[in-house]
XYZ file of C-alpha atoms in Angstrom:
482
model
C 70.549 -16.077 35.735
C 68.358 -13.202 36.910
C 67.571 -14.958 40.182
C 71.122 -14.075 41.235
C 70.643 -10.428 40.332
C 67.643 -9.882 42.497
C 67.127 -6.915 44.749
C 68.108 -7.778 48.321
C 66.519 -5.637 51.008
C 68.854 -6.883 53.717
C 71.782 -5.381 51.836
C 69.660 -2.569 50.391
C 71.498 -3.119 47.135
C 71.605 -5.432 44.129
C 73.302 -8.793 44.423
C 75.456 -9.687 41.435
C 76.805 -13.213 41.324
C 76.821 -13.947 37.614
C 76.703 -12.149 34.278
C 74.021 -9.530 33.789
C 70.812 -10.897 32.369
C 69.089 -9.864 29.167
C 65.848 -11.267 30.492
C 62.969 -8.776 30.634
C 62.642 -7.316 34.141
C 59.860 -4.805 33.465
C 57.380 -4.373 30.671
C 55.748 -1.020 31.384
C 53.243 1.235 29.654
C 56.063 3.190 28.018
C 58.924 0.709 27.481
C 60.518 -2.619 28.354
C 63.665 -2.956 30.443
C 65.934 -5.973 30.709
C 67.509 -6.662 34.098
C 70.699 -5.094 32.737
C 68.872 -1.930 31.695
C 66.771 -1.857 34.845
C 69.829 -1.938 37.101
C 71.486 0.789 35.046
C 68.393 3.008 35.291
C 68.221 2.486 39.054
C 71.834 3.573 39.439
C 71.120 6.774 37.461
C 68.194 7.688 39.734
C 70.274 6.906 42.838
C 73.018 9.260 41.646
C 70.458 11.975 40.958
C 68.856 11.597 44.399
C 72.227 11.652 46.108
C 72.827 15.165 44.737
C 70.206 16.509 47.146
C 72.121 15.297 50.243
C 68.999 13.925 51.909
C 69.184 12.122 55.227
C 68.483 8.394 55.387
C 64.836 7.978 56.278
C 63.763 10.948 54.148
C 60.355 10.237 52.522
C 60.212 10.405 48.722
C 56.903 10.738 46.888
C 56.607 8.984 43.530
C 53.817 10.287 41.302
C 52.815 8.486 38.121
C 50.976 5.476 36.797
C 52.489 2.423 35.099
C 55.718 3.870 33.725
C 58.946 1.875 34.001
C 60.491 4.761 35.928
C 57.922 4.293 38.707
C 59.512 0.958 39.638
C 63.006 2.259 38.890
C 62.407 5.149 41.302
C 60.937 3.130 44.144
C 63.784 0.624 43.832
C 66.329 3.445 44.011
C 64.579 4.766 47.128
C 64.698 1.370 48.815
C 68.364 1.020 47.944
C 69.186 4.413 49.493
C 67.048 3.926 52.599
C 64.369 6.474 51.642
C 60.766 5.430 52.423
C 58.848 5.671 49.166
C 55.272 6.969 49.001
C 53.411 5.928 45.839
C 50.701 8.296 44.547
C 48.969 7.202 41.351
C 47.517 9.600 38.782
C 44.146 7.917 39.320
C 43.880 10.226 42.331
C 43.259 13.975 41.925
C 46.334 16.199 42.166
C 45.004 17.578 45.468
C 45.739 14.207 47.072
C 49.382 14.517 46.040
C 49.603 17.979 47.620
C 47.873 16.803 50.801
C 50.235 13.851 51.233
C 53.277 16.047 50.503
C 52.169 18.435 53.244
C 51.660 15.571 55.715
C 55.102 13.978 55.223
C 57.151 17.153 54.591
C 59.005 15.573 51.708
C 61.567 17.598 49.782
C 61.303 15.298 46.752
C 58.498 14.411 44.368
C 59.547 12.160 41.494
C 57.143 12.663 38.590
C 57.453 9.552 36.413
C 55.098 10.882 33.737
C 57.115 14.028 33.018
C 60.343 12.275 34.059
C 61.432 15.044 36.431
C 62.169 15.632 40.115
C 60.618 18.507 42.045
C 62.744 19.647 44.998
C 61.610 21.702 47.993
C 64.780 22.657 49.885
C 63.011 23.795 53.070
C 61.992 20.170 53.764
C 65.381 18.598 53.069
C 66.123 17.971 56.778
C 63.044 15.751 57.178
C 63.850 12.193 58.254
C 61.918 9.270 59.720
C 64.894 6.972 60.146
C 64.385 3.856 62.287
C 66.606 0.899 63.171
C 64.080 -1.164 61.226
C 63.822 1.212 58.231
C 60.480 2.148 56.722
C 60.327 0.767 53.159
C 57.064 2.374 52.069
C 54.138 4.429 53.319
C 50.896 3.741 51.484
C 48.125 6.248 52.109
C 44.661 4.727 52.281
C 41.378 6.546 52.658
C 40.146 6.723 56.225
C 36.540 6.856 57.410
C 36.921 10.627 57.840
C 37.938 11.030 54.209
C 41.455 12.051 55.236
C 44.264 9.830 53.918
C 46.079 7.747 56.533
C 49.601 6.512 55.926
C 50.352 2.841 56.616
C 54.070 2.407 57.406
C 55.678 -0.898 56.422
C 59.255 -1.650 57.479
C 62.063 -3.776 56.093
C 61.561 -6.604 58.609
C 57.895 -6.890 57.608
C 58.848 -7.039 53.917
C 61.455 -9.731 54.596
C 58.859 -11.712 56.557
C 56.486 -11.360 53.587
C 59.225 -12.428 51.154
C 59.934 -15.586 53.164
C 56.222 -16.503 53.049
C 56.058 -15.974 49.286
C 59.038 -18.267 48.872
C 57.922 -21.100 51.162
C 54.126 -21.195 50.755
C 53.518 -19.537 47.371
C 56.648 -21.075 45.800
C 57.527 -17.813 44.045
C 60.862 -17.796 42.212
C 62.703 -16.092 39.337
C 60.378 -18.011 36.991
C 57.314 -15.950 37.934
C 56.081 -13.526 35.277
C 53.552 -11.307 37.044
C 50.620 -9.671 35.266
C 50.080 -6.479 37.254
C 46.747 -4.671 37.413
C 46.696 -2.810 40.724
C 48.197 0.683 40.932
C 51.269 0.987 43.153
C 49.309 3.105 45.622
C 47.233 -0.038 46.344
C 49.198 -2.543 48.408
C 47.946 -5.501 46.370
C 50.719 -4.539 43.919
C 53.338 -5.414 46.566
C 52.764 -9.090 45.674
C 54.206 -8.412 42.240
C 56.829 -5.901 43.382
C 58.330 -8.196 46.007
C 57.894 -11.263 43.793
C 59.725 -9.562 40.940
C 62.422 -7.639 42.855
C 63.399 -10.152 45.505
C 63.247 -13.254 43.329
C 64.477 -11.863 40.014
C 61.237 -12.432 38.105
C 59.418 -10.291 35.546
C 56.607 -7.786 36.039
C 54.221 -6.722 33.257
C 52.467 -3.410 33.954
C 49.151 -2.406 32.438
C 47.722 1.091 32.229
C 44.062 1.663 33.034
C 43.446 2.442 29.358
C 44.845 -0.930 28.308
C 42.740 -2.739 30.911
C 39.622 -1.542 29.105
C 40.627 -3.389 25.929
C 40.413 -7.078 26.747
C 41.684 -8.172 23.308
C 44.881 -6.150 23.696
C 45.117 -7.279 27.316
C 44.925 -10.952 26.338
C 47.571 -10.384 23.666
C 49.840 -8.875 26.311
C 49.313 -11.911 28.548
C 50.376 -14.141 25.654
C 53.236 -11.995 24.348
C 55.060 -12.013 27.692
C 54.019 -15.581 28.636
C 52.595 -14.335 31.936
C 52.072 -17.175 34.394
C 50.946 -15.328 37.554
C 47.760 -13.268 37.714
C 47.229 -10.953 40.721
C 44.010 -8.973 41.227
C 40.870 -8.440 43.235
C 38.126 -11.022 42.507
C 35.774 -8.457 40.987
C 38.459 -7.375 38.511
C 38.696 -10.791 36.844
C 34.933 -11.263 36.534
C 34.630 -9.117 33.392
C 37.362 -11.124 31.634
C 35.713 -14.419 32.552
C 32.782 -13.381 30.352
C 35.014 -13.662 27.282
C 35.123 -16.983 25.432
C 38.803 -16.265 24.687
C 39.835 -16.285 28.345
C 40.781 -19.974 28.451
C 43.901 -22.099 28.735
C 43.546 -23.030 25.053
C 44.034 -19.387 24.083
C 46.238 -18.163 26.952
C 48.486 -21.102 27.619
C 50.942 -19.924 30.284
C 48.615 -18.733 33.045
C 48.977 -21.172 35.922
C 48.445 -19.164 39.122
C 45.551 -16.844 39.960
C 46.143 -14.907 43.164
C 43.362 -12.918 44.844
C 43.131 -10.490 47.723
C 41.206 -7.356 48.710
C 37.651 -8.703 48.377
C 35.583 -11.823 48.994
C 36.220 -14.484 46.336
C 32.813 -15.824 45.212
C 32.671 -19.566 44.598
C 31.139 -18.867 41.159
C 34.278 -16.920 40.171
C 36.589 -19.683 41.420
C 34.534 -22.305 39.517
C 34.748 -20.367 36.269
C 38.502 -19.976 36.559
C 39.019 -23.687 37.217
C 36.690 -24.554 34.342
C 38.564 -22.232 31.960
C 42.045 -23.058 33.279
C 41.729 -26.609 34.545
C 45.406 -27.046 35.508
C 45.733 -23.733 37.329
C 45.961 -22.852 41.010
C 43.455 -20.394 42.497
C 45.063 -18.836 45.575
C 42.769 -16.987 47.954
C 44.340 -14.680 50.532
C 43.222 -12.227 53.171
C 44.900 -9.315 54.843
C 44.664 -5.564 55.338
C 47.267 -3.032 54.196
C 48.246 -2.725 57.855
C 49.534 -6.335 57.888
C 51.803 -6.197 54.805
C 49.407 -7.204 52.048
C 48.079 -10.536 53.366
C 48.121 -12.945 56.300
C 46.299 -16.090 55.136
C 46.498 -18.403 52.116
C 44.581 -21.348 50.662
C 44.592 -23.082 47.296
C 40.933 -23.208 46.217
C 40.273 -26.582 44.610
C 37.081 -28.101 43.212
C 36.900 -30.150 46.436
C 37.007 -27.019 48.602
C 34.329 -25.355 46.464
C 32.116 -28.435 46.861
C 32.655 -28.524 50.623
C 32.157 -24.779 51.223
C 29.871 -23.661 48.370
C 28.467 -20.575 50.106
C 31.578 -19.101 51.695
C 35.066 -20.020 50.550
C 37.862 -20.008 53.136
C 40.489 -17.277 53.019
C 43.033 -19.767 54.253
C 45.580 -20.854 56.791
C 47.329 -18.199 58.862
C 50.945 -17.661 57.849
C 53.795 -18.895 60.043
C 54.865 -16.639 62.953
C 51.523 -14.837 62.828
C 48.397 -15.286 64.934
C 44.826 -14.183 64.262
C 42.751 -13.784 67.407
C 38.967 -13.505 67.323
C 37.707 -10.836 69.717
C 34.250 -10.686 71.305
C 33.134 -13.992 69.783
C 29.362 -14.312 69.365
C 27.087 -17.353 69.549
C 28.042 -18.335 65.983
C 31.778 -18.276 66.889
C 32.300 -15.138 64.809
C 34.583 -12.447 66.174
C 36.558 -9.396 65.123
C 39.924 -10.412 63.695
C 43.070 -9.183 65.406
C 46.397 -9.873 63.674
C 49.541 -10.363 65.768
C 52.916 -10.801 64.070
C 56.030 -9.382 62.441
C 53.999 -8.525 59.350
C 51.953 -5.912 61.239
C 52.662 -2.248 60.455
C 54.400 -0.010 62.994
C 51.301 2.170 62.776
C 49.713 5.026 60.861
C 51.982 7.929 60.034
C 51.684 10.674 62.693
C 48.238 9.497 63.810
C 48.636 8.593 67.469
C 44.932 8.729 68.251
C 44.059 6.113 65.640
C 47.176 4.088 66.468
C 46.019 3.838 70.087
C 42.706 2.384 68.888
C 44.007 -0.062 66.279
C 47.601 -0.995 67.201
C 47.460 -1.990 70.833
C 50.834 -2.941 72.426
C 49.554 -5.838 74.519
C 51.680 -8.657 73.058
C 55.368 -9.301 72.432
C 54.708 -8.706 68.713
C 52.770 -5.870 67.102
C 48.999 -6.294 66.776
C 46.250 -4.737 64.660
C 42.472 -4.760 65.101
C 41.156 -5.162 61.570
C 37.486 -4.213 61.843
C 36.806 -7.430 59.909
C 34.853 -10.350 61.327
C 35.639 -14.005 60.755
C 35.533 -17.535 62.097
C 37.655 -20.680 61.973
C 36.615 -24.022 60.542
C 38.923 -26.970 59.761
C 41.878 -24.797 60.919
C 41.098 -22.307 58.144
C 39.943 -18.723 58.487
C 36.673 -17.665 56.884
C 35.771 -14.033 56.301
C 32.328 -13.176 57.663
C 31.892 -9.450 57.083
C 33.162 -5.989 57.744
C 31.685 -3.820 60.431
C 30.032 -1.698 57.765
C 28.557 -4.769 56.011
C 26.712 -5.873 59.118
C 23.574 -3.739 59.250
C 20.231 -3.580 60.984
C 16.968 -3.018 59.111
C 13.739 -2.728 61.078
C 15.542 -4.283 64.024
C 16.813 -7.305 62.100
C 20.545 -7.981 61.846
C 21.542 -8.569 58.203
C 24.811 -9.641 56.604
C 24.753 -8.152 53.121
C 27.109 -10.768 51.724
C 24.568 -13.475 52.470
C 22.098 -11.786 50.122
C 24.715 -11.498 47.371
C 25.575 -15.186 47.602
C 21.977 -16.253 47.054
C 21.689 -14.102 43.941
C 24.908 -15.484 42.435
C 23.628 -19.026 42.970
C 21.395 -18.279 39.978
C 23.288 -19.462 36.872
C 22.202 -16.375 34.920
C 23.711 -13.936 37.464
C 27.394 -13.066 37.110
C 27.827 -10.638 40.002
C 25.685 -9.274 42.810
C 26.221 -6.583 45.393
C 23.669 -5.347 47.908
C 23.867 -1.838 49.329
C 21.899 -0.279 52.185
C 20.260 3.039 51.357
C 20.499 5.228 54.450
C 18.966 8.387 55.799
C 21.572 9.587 58.222
C 22.605 6.449 60.107
C 19.258 4.679 59.661
C 18.957 2.034 56.942
C 15.815 2.691 54.913
C 15.969 -0.151 52.372
C 18.221 -2.534 50.465
C 19.141 -2.330 46.791
C 20.807 -5.194 44.925
C 22.828 -4.534 41.764
C 23.437 -7.361 39.303
C 25.325 -8.131 36.147
C 23.829 -11.027 34.171
C 24.800 -13.267 31.262
C 21.344 -13.280 29.688
C 18.082 -11.383 30.020
C 16.407 -11.993 33.360
C 13.087 -10.955 34.922
C 13.797 -9.181 38.220
C 10.308 -9.904 39.545
C 10.746 -13.634 39.002
C 14.219 -13.454 40.516
C 12.864 -11.722 43.611
C 10.238 -14.449 43.992
C 12.930 -17.130 43.816
C 15.076 -15.375 46.422
C 12.102 -14.932 48.756
C 11.809 -18.728 48.979
C 15.314 -18.864 50.435
C 15.832 -15.649 52.400
C 13.549 -14.158 55.096
C 11.337 -11.301 53.951
C 13.418 -8.612 55.671
C 16.485 -9.581 53.567
C 14.691 -9.236 50.229
C 15.921 -6.052 48.496
C 13.365 -3.394 47.691
C 14.875 -2.873 44.247
C 16.990 -4.936 41.882
C 19.034 -3.001 39.327
C 20.688 -4.745 36.377
C 23.830 -3.099 35.010
C 26.015 -3.871 31.994
C 29.047 -3.653 34.262
C 29.913 -2.500 37.759
C 31.830 0.729 38.351
C 35.246 0.276 39.950
C 37.227 2.566 42.212
C 40.929 3.334 41.977
C 41.864 0.063 43.703
C 39.878 -2.086 41.252
C 37.192 -2.751 43.834
C 33.491 -2.231 43.164
C 32.661 1.437 43.791
C 29.694 1.359 46.172
C 29.330 5.135 46.299
C 28.994 5.265 42.531
C 26.355 2.497 42.663
C 24.292 4.645 45.014
C 24.638 7.561 42.585
C 23.479 5.318 39.736
C 20.461 4.230 41.783
C 19.506 7.816 42.631
C 19.687 8.720 38.934
C 17.469 5.822 37.858
């Protein structure tokens, strides 16, 4: 049984207790691999890497998209004690070069061309720790420079335990992967597949554009676990074929990375009445996620405007800092799941990872509040704006628009001149023709005048960035071109 051939990070090697399995381990954009074949491929890459005589703790960059060898390579790196650094082809090649210069890696594994580039002058580089770094994911900072989030083995094992106890992940999970590996949302599927002996189905960005082919892939591999951002699933929910009658195996929908609108949760439960909708919250700096709740029809009815992001995981604490009159404060995460810090960025580490507790802590820049022992996301610092002296939470505007049954999605963006907010623009996708003037009149009966957007723009679909989140910068460009 493949559950006994899972990847075990504590041993940094495969565990073999029974006969090798012919069960599919990976279905990638280029080929499928059984667990037998997957293990064999990993051993080949390990042997190849060992020829370079790298020190344990040497960072290895993996460049590619959704090829089977991407997972083979990162698994080989974990097994050998090399921190892996995923760089997806969705980013320009300059990002690869910039990250390579930052980490001084001697190795870049190119999974598209199936080759290894070696730079001998960097071969002595090592970042070995007693608690080894498993991966470094580079996210975009506010300065535009990538910042590397370092996640260690102990944090991954803590995450694995949570997935086993609260998510009930096992070797039976067949994960439908959307997120690129350079986005930490994909760690749900990676850990769920590697450490439990499940199956992971990878999908290229080209395939994601073809919903018919995508649905067929869901059915062909009997995928039962969907992982994505909430905005990613919204376009599929528009299809009459996205139902349990047509796609029979889907039973768990897992979300992270964005606010889950109640309208999205309702549609999923209507289309897949026996499914679980799991809402989670957590930054990259806290190993994917920190809270979990199963969104039921009862929860939607009780919290129709703002769904909870869940209960805080065991052995972790979320403090609310500088709480205001509405009991909203900035969220600070304390626990074993917190990163050891940004790679070689002591100035930012001093601001965000303050060593004031027995366990590591991280100031998220997100605001939230607790109700019924559950955490609720309020806003990010950059989503709390002032217009003409009035404090405005942009998400509140979006929620009122999506209360209209003809509106699928809404996102409100402040148009700025320098740091000053000049006006608000709301972008919508709709399921039938709608008069924006009438819609604005309806909203003005609910929201104060200073929260009414100056312009409402209806789009066929929202643009998405490389992490499958709505691309706000591109929305501003669209508005300026209108």
